CSV table of C-alpha atoms and ligand atoms in Angstrom, one decimal:
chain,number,residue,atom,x,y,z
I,216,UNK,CA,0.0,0.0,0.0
I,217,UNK,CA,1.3,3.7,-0.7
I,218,UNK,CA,2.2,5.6,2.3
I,219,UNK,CA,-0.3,7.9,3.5
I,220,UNK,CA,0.5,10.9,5.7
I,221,UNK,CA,-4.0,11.0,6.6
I,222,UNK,CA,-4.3,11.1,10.1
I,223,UNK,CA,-0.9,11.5,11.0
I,224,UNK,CA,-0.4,15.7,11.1
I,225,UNK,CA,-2.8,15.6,14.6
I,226,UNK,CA,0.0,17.6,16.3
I,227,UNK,CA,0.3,21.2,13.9
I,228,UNK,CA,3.1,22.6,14.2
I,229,UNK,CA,1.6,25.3,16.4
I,230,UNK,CA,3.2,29.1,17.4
I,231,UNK,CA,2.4,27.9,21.1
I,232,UNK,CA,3.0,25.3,22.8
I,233,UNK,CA,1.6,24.5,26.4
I,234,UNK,CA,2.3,22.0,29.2
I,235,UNK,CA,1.0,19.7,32.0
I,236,UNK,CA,3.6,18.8,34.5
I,237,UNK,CA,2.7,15.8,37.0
I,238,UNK,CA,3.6,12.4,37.7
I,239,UNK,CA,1.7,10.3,36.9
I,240,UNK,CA,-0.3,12.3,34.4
I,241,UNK,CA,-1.5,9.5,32.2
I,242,UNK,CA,-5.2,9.5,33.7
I,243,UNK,CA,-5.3,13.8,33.6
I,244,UNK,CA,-8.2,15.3,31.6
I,245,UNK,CA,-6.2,18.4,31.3
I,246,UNK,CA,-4.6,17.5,27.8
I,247,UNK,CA,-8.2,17.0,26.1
I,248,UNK,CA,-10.0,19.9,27.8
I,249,UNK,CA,-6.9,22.4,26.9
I,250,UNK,CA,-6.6,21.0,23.4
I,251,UNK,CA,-10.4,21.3,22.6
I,252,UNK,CA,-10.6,24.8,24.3
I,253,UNK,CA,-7.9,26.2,21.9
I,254,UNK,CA,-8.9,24.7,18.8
I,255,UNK,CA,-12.7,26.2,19.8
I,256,UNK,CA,-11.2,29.3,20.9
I,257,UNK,CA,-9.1,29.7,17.7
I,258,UNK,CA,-5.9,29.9,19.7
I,259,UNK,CA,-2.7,28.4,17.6
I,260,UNK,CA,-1.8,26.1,20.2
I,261,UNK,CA,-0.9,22.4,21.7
I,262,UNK,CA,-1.1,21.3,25.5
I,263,UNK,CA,1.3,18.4,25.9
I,264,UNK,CA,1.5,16.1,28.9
I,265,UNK,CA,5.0,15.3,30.4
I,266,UNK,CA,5.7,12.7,33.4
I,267,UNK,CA,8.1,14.6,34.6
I,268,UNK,CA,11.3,12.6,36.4
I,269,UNK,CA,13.6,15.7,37.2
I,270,UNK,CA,11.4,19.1,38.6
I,271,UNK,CA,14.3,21.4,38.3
I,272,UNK,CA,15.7,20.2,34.4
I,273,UNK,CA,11.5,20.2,33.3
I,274,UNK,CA,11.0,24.1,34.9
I,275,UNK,CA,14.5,25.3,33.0
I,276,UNK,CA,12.7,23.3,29.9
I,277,UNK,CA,9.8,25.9,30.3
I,278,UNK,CA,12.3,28.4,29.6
I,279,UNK,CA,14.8,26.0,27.4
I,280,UNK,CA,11.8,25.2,24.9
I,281,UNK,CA,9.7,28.7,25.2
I,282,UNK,CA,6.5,26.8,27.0
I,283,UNK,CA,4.3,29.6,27.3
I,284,UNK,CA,2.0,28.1,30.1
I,285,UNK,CA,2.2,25.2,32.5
I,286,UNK,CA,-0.5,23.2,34.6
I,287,UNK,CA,1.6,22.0,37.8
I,288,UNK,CA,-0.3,18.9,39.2
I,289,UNK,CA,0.4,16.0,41.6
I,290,UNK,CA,3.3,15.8,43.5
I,291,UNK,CA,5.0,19.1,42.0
I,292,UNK,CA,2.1,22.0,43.4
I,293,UNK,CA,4.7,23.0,46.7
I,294,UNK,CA,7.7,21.7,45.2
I,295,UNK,CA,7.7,24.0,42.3
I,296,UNK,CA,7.6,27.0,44.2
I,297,UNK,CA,11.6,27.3,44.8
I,298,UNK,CA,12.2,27.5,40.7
I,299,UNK,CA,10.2,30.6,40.0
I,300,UNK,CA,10.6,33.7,39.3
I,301,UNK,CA,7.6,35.2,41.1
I,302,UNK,CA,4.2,33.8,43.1
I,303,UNK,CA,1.1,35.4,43.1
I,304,UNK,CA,-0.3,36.4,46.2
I,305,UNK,CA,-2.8,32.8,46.3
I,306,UNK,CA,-0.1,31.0,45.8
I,307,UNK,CA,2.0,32.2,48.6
I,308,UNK,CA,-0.8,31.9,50.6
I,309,UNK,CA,-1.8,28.7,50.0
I,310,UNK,CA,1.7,26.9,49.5
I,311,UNK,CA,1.1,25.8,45.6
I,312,UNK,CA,1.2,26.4,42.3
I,313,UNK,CA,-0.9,25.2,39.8
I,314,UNK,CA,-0.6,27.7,37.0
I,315,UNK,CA,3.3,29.4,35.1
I,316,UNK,CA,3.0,31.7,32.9
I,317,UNK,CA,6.2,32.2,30.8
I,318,UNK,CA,6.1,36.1,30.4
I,319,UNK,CA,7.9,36.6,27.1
I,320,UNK,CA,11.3,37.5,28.7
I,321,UNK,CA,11.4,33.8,30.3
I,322,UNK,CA,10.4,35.3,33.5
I,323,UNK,CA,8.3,32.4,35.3
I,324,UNK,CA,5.1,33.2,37.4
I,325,UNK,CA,3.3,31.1,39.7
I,326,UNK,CA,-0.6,31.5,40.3
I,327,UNK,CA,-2.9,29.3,42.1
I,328,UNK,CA,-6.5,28.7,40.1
I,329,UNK,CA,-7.1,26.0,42.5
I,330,UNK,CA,-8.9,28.2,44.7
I,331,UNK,CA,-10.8,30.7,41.9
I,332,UNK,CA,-12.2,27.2,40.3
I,333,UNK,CA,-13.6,26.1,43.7
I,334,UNK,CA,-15.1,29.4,44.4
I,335,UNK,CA,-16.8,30.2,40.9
I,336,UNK,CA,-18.6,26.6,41.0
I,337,UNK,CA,-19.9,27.3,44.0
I,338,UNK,CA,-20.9,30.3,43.2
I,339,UNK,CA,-23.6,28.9,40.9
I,340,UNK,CA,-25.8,27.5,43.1
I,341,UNK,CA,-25.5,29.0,46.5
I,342,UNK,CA,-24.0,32.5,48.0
I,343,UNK,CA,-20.7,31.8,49.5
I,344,UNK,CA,-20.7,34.8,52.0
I,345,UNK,CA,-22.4,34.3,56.0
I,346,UNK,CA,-22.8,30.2,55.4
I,347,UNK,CA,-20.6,27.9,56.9
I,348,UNK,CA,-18.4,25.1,55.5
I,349,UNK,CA,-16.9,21.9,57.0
I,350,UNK,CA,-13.5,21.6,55.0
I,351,UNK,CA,-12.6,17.6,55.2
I,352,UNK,CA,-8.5,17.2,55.0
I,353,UNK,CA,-5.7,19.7,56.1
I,354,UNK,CA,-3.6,19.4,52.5
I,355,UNK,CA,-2.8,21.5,49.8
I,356,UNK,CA,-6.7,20.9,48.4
I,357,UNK,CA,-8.2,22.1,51.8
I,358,UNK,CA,-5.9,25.0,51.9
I,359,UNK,CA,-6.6,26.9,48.6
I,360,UNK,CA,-10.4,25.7,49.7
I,361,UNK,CA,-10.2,28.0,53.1
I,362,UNK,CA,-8.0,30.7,51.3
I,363,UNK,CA,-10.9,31.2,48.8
I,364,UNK,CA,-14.1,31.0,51.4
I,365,UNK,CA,-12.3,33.6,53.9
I,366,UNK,CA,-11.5,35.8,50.8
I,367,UNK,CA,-15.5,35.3,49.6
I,368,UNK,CA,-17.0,35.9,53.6
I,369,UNK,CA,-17.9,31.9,54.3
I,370,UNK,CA,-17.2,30.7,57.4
I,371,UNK,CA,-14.7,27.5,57.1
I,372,UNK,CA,-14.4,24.8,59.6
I,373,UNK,CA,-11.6,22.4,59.2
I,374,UNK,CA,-12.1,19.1,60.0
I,375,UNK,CA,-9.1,16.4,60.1
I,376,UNK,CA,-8.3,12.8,60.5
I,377,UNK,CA,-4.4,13.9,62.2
I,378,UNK,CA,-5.1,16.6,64.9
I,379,UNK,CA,-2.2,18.5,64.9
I,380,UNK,CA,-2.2,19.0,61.3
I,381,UNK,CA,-5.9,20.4,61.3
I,382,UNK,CA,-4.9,22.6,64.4
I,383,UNK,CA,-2.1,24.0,63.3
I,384,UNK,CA,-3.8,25.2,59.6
I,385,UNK,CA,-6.9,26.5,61.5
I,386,UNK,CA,-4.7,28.7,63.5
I,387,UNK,CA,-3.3,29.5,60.5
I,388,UNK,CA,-6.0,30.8,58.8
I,389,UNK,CA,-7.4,31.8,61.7
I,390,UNK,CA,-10.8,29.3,61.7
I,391,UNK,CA,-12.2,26.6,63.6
I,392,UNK,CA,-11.2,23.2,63.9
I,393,UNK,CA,-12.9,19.8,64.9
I,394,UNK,CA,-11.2,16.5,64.5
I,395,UNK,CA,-12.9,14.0,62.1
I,396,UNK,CA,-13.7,11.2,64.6
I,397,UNK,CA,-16.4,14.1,66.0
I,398,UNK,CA,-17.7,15.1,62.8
I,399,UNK,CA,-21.4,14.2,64.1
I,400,UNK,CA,-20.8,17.4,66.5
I,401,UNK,CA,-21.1,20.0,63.3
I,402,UNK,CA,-23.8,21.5,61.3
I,403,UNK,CA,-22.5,23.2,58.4
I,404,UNK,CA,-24.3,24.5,55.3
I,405,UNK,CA,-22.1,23.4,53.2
I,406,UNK,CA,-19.5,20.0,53.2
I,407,UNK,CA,-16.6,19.8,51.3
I,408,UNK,CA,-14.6,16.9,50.8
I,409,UNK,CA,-10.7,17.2,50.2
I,410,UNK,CA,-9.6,13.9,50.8
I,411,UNK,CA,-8.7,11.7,48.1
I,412,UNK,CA,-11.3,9.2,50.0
I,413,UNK,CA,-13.7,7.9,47.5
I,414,UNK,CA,-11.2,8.2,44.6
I,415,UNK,CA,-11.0,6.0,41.1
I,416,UNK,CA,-10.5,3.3,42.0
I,417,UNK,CA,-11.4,2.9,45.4
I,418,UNK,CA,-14.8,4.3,44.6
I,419,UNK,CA,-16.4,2.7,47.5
I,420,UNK,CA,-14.9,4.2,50.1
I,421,UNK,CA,-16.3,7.3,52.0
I,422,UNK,CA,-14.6,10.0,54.1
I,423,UNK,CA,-17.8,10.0,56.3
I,424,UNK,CA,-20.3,7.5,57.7
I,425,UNK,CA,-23.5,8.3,56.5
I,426,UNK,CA,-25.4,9.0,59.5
I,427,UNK,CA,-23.3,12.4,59.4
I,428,UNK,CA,-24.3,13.9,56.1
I,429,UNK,CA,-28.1,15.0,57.2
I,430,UNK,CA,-26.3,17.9,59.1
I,431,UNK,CA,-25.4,19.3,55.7
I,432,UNK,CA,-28.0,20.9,53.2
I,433,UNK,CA,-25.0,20.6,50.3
I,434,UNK,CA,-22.1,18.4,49.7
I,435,UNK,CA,-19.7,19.5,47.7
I,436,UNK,CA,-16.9,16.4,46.3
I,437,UNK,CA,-13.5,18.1,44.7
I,438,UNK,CA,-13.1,14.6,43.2
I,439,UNK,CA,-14.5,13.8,39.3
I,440,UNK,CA,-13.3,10.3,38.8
I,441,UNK,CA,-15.9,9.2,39.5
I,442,UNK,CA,-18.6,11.7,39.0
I,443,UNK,CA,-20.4,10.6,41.6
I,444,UNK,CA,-18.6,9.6,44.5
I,445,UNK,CA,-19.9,7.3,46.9
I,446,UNK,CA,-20.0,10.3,49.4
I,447,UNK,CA,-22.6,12.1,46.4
I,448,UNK,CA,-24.4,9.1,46.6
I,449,UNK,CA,-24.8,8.8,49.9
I,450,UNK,CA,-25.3,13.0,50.2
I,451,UNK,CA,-27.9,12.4,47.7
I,452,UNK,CA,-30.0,9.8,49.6
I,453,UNK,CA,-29.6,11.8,53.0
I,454,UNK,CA,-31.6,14.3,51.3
I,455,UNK,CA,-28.2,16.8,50.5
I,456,UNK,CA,-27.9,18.6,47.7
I,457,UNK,CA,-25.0,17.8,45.9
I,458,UNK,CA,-21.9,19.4,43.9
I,459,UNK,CA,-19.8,17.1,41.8
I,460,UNK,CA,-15.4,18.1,41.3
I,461,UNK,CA,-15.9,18.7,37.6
I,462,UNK,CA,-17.4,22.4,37.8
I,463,UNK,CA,-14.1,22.9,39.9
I,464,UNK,CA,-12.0,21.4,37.7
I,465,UNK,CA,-13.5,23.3,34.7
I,466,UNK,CA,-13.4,26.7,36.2
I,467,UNK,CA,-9.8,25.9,37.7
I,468,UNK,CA,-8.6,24.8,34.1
I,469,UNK,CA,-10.5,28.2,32.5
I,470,UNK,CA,-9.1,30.6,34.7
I,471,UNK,CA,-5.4,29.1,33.3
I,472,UNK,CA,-6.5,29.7,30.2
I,473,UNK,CA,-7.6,33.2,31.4
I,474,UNK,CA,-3.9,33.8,32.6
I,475,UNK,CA,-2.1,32.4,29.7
I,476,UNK,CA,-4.3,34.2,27.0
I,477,UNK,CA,-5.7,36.8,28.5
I,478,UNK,CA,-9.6,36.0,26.9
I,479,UNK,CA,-12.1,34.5,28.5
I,480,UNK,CA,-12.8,30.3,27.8
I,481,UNK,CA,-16.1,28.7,27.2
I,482,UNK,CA,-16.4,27.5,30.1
I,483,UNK,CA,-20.0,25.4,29.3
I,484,UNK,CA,-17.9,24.0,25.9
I,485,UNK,CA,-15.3,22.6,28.4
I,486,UNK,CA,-17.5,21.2,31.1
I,487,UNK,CA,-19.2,19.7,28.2
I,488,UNK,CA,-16.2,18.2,26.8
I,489,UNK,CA,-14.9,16.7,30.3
I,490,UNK,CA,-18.7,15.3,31.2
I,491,UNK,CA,-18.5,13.5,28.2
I,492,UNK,CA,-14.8,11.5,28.6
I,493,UNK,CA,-16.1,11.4,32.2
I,494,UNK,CA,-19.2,9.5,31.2
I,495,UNK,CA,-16.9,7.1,28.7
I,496,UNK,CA,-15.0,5.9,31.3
I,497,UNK,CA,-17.8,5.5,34.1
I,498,UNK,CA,-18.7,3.0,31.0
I,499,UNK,CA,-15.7,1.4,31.3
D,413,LIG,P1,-3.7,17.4,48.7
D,413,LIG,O1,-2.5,18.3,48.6
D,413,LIG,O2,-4.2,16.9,47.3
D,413,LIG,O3,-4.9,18.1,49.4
D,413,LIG,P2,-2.6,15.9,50.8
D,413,LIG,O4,-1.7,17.0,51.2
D,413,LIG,O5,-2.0,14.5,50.8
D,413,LIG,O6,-3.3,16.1,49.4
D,413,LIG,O7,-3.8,15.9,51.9
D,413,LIG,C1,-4.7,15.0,51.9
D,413,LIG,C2,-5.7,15.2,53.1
D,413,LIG,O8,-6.6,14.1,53.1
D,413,LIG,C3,-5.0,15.1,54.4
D,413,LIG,O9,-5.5,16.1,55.3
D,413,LIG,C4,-5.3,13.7,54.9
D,413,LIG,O10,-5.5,13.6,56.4
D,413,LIG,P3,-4.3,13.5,57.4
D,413,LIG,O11,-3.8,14.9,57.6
D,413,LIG,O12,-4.9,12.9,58.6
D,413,LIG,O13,-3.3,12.6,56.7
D,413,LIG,C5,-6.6,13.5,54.3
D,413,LIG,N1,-6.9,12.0,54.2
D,413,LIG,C6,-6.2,11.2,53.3
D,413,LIG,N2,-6.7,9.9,53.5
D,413,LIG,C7,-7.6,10.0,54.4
D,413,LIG,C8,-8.5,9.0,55.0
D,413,LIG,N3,-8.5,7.7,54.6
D,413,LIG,N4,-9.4,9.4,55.9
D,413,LIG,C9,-9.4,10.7,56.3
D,413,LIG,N5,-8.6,11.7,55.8
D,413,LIG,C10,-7.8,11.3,54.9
């Protein structure tokens, strides 16, 4: 048969090119919702995922290569902070970075979107200022979580499995704590898990007995794989109303694209995009 270069030239040779750094980063959605959000946006762009062995060699890469944007994900958010340039205020604040922008003099920026993504979801269904929110987990997730409530005027409680940990963040930001073992003590309006409980593919596990969840009227899971954690379900049948991690993870992903671009993303096309891989591989 005669070669055939059809189907070959998926990668243009685009003007920018854009990065995920993580490892592992085989499962991310971030490649498919970045790459669809250009092409629809018109942007002359690729997003390319890279397992990345050696932090220091990939962030002098960004410069090396002329990245113009990275995503920083899983284990890199804290670790990355030492080999930039500059932080943004959120990011200092909340320890990670999930965001560089390459300013065109190789000049390397760290923001935090974490936090805006989190906020703008919840924005949609319920006013953020005066309620009250039990924060489950004292990591990196919880943190831009509390950073982005105390900035909006909600009320955040932490609540952690390791005392100290959970302490020492709630003095920190200067909110309550309870330990998770006397969750049944709190009434929140809101619940927000942080925990990587309930995750693909232990998707049976639950941060919480249910008997805890009717003292919430939402639940809010920063997890999307699976959509519907067993948490969710269990929310749903304790009568909560319930907020799944993709609207996060949309609105986290948009406001890169907001740094990196300067324009505003469809935000609906992407969520649309991510629901419907999400939905492939609940199939699975
Ligand atoms: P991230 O930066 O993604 O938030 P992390 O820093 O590893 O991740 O934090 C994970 C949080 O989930 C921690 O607060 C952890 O609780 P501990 O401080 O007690 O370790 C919490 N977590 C993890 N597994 C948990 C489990 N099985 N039950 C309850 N909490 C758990």
């Amino acid at each position: 048969m005669a070669p055939t270069t059809k189907g070959i030239d998926t990668v243009r040779n685009p003007s920018e090119i854009f990065a995920l750094f993580g490892n592992p980063v085989g499962h991310s959605l971030s490649p498919l919702m970045h790459n669809a959000t250009f092409t629809e946006m018109k942007v002359d762009a690729h997003y390319v995922p890279f397992c990345v062995e050696n932090l220091e060699d990939a962030v002098r890469g960004i410069r090396g290569f002329n990245i113009r944007g990275v995503s920083v994900t899983i284990p890199f958010k804290t670790a990355v902070m030492p080999y930039l340039d500059a932080l943004d205020e959120s990011s200092l604040e909340i320890g990670a970075v999930n965001t560089i922008l390459n300013d065109s003099n190789g000049g390397l920026k760290g923001y935090n979107t974490d936090w805006l993504g989190l906020i703008r979801d919840l924005e949609e269904s319920l006013e953020i200022r005066g309620k009250t929110f039990a924060i489950l987990g004292a990591g990196g997730a919880a943190r831009a979580a509390v950073f982005g409530l105390l900035r909006e005027g909600g009320i955040p409680i932490i609540v952690n499995r390791t005392i100290e940990k959970g302490q020492e963040m709630a003095r920190e930001f200067g909110c309550q704590f309870s330990p998770l073992s006397e969750i049944e003590k709190i009434k929140a309006d809101c619940l927000i898990n942080t925990t990587p409980v309930g995750m693909a593919p232990d998707r049976e596990k639950s941060p919480l007995g249910r008997e805890s969840l009717v003292n919430f009227r939402w639940v809010m899971d920063i997890i999307y794989n699976p959509l519907k954690t067993r948490l969710l379900r269990d929310a749903e049948e304790a009568g909560c109303s319930v907020l799944t991690g993709v609207g996060m993870f949309v609105h986290q992903g948009a406001e890169q694209i907001k740094i990196w671009t300067g324009r505003e993303p469809p935000r609906a096309f992407m969520k649309g995009i991510v629901l419907e891989r999400l939905k492939e591989r609940d199939g699975d």
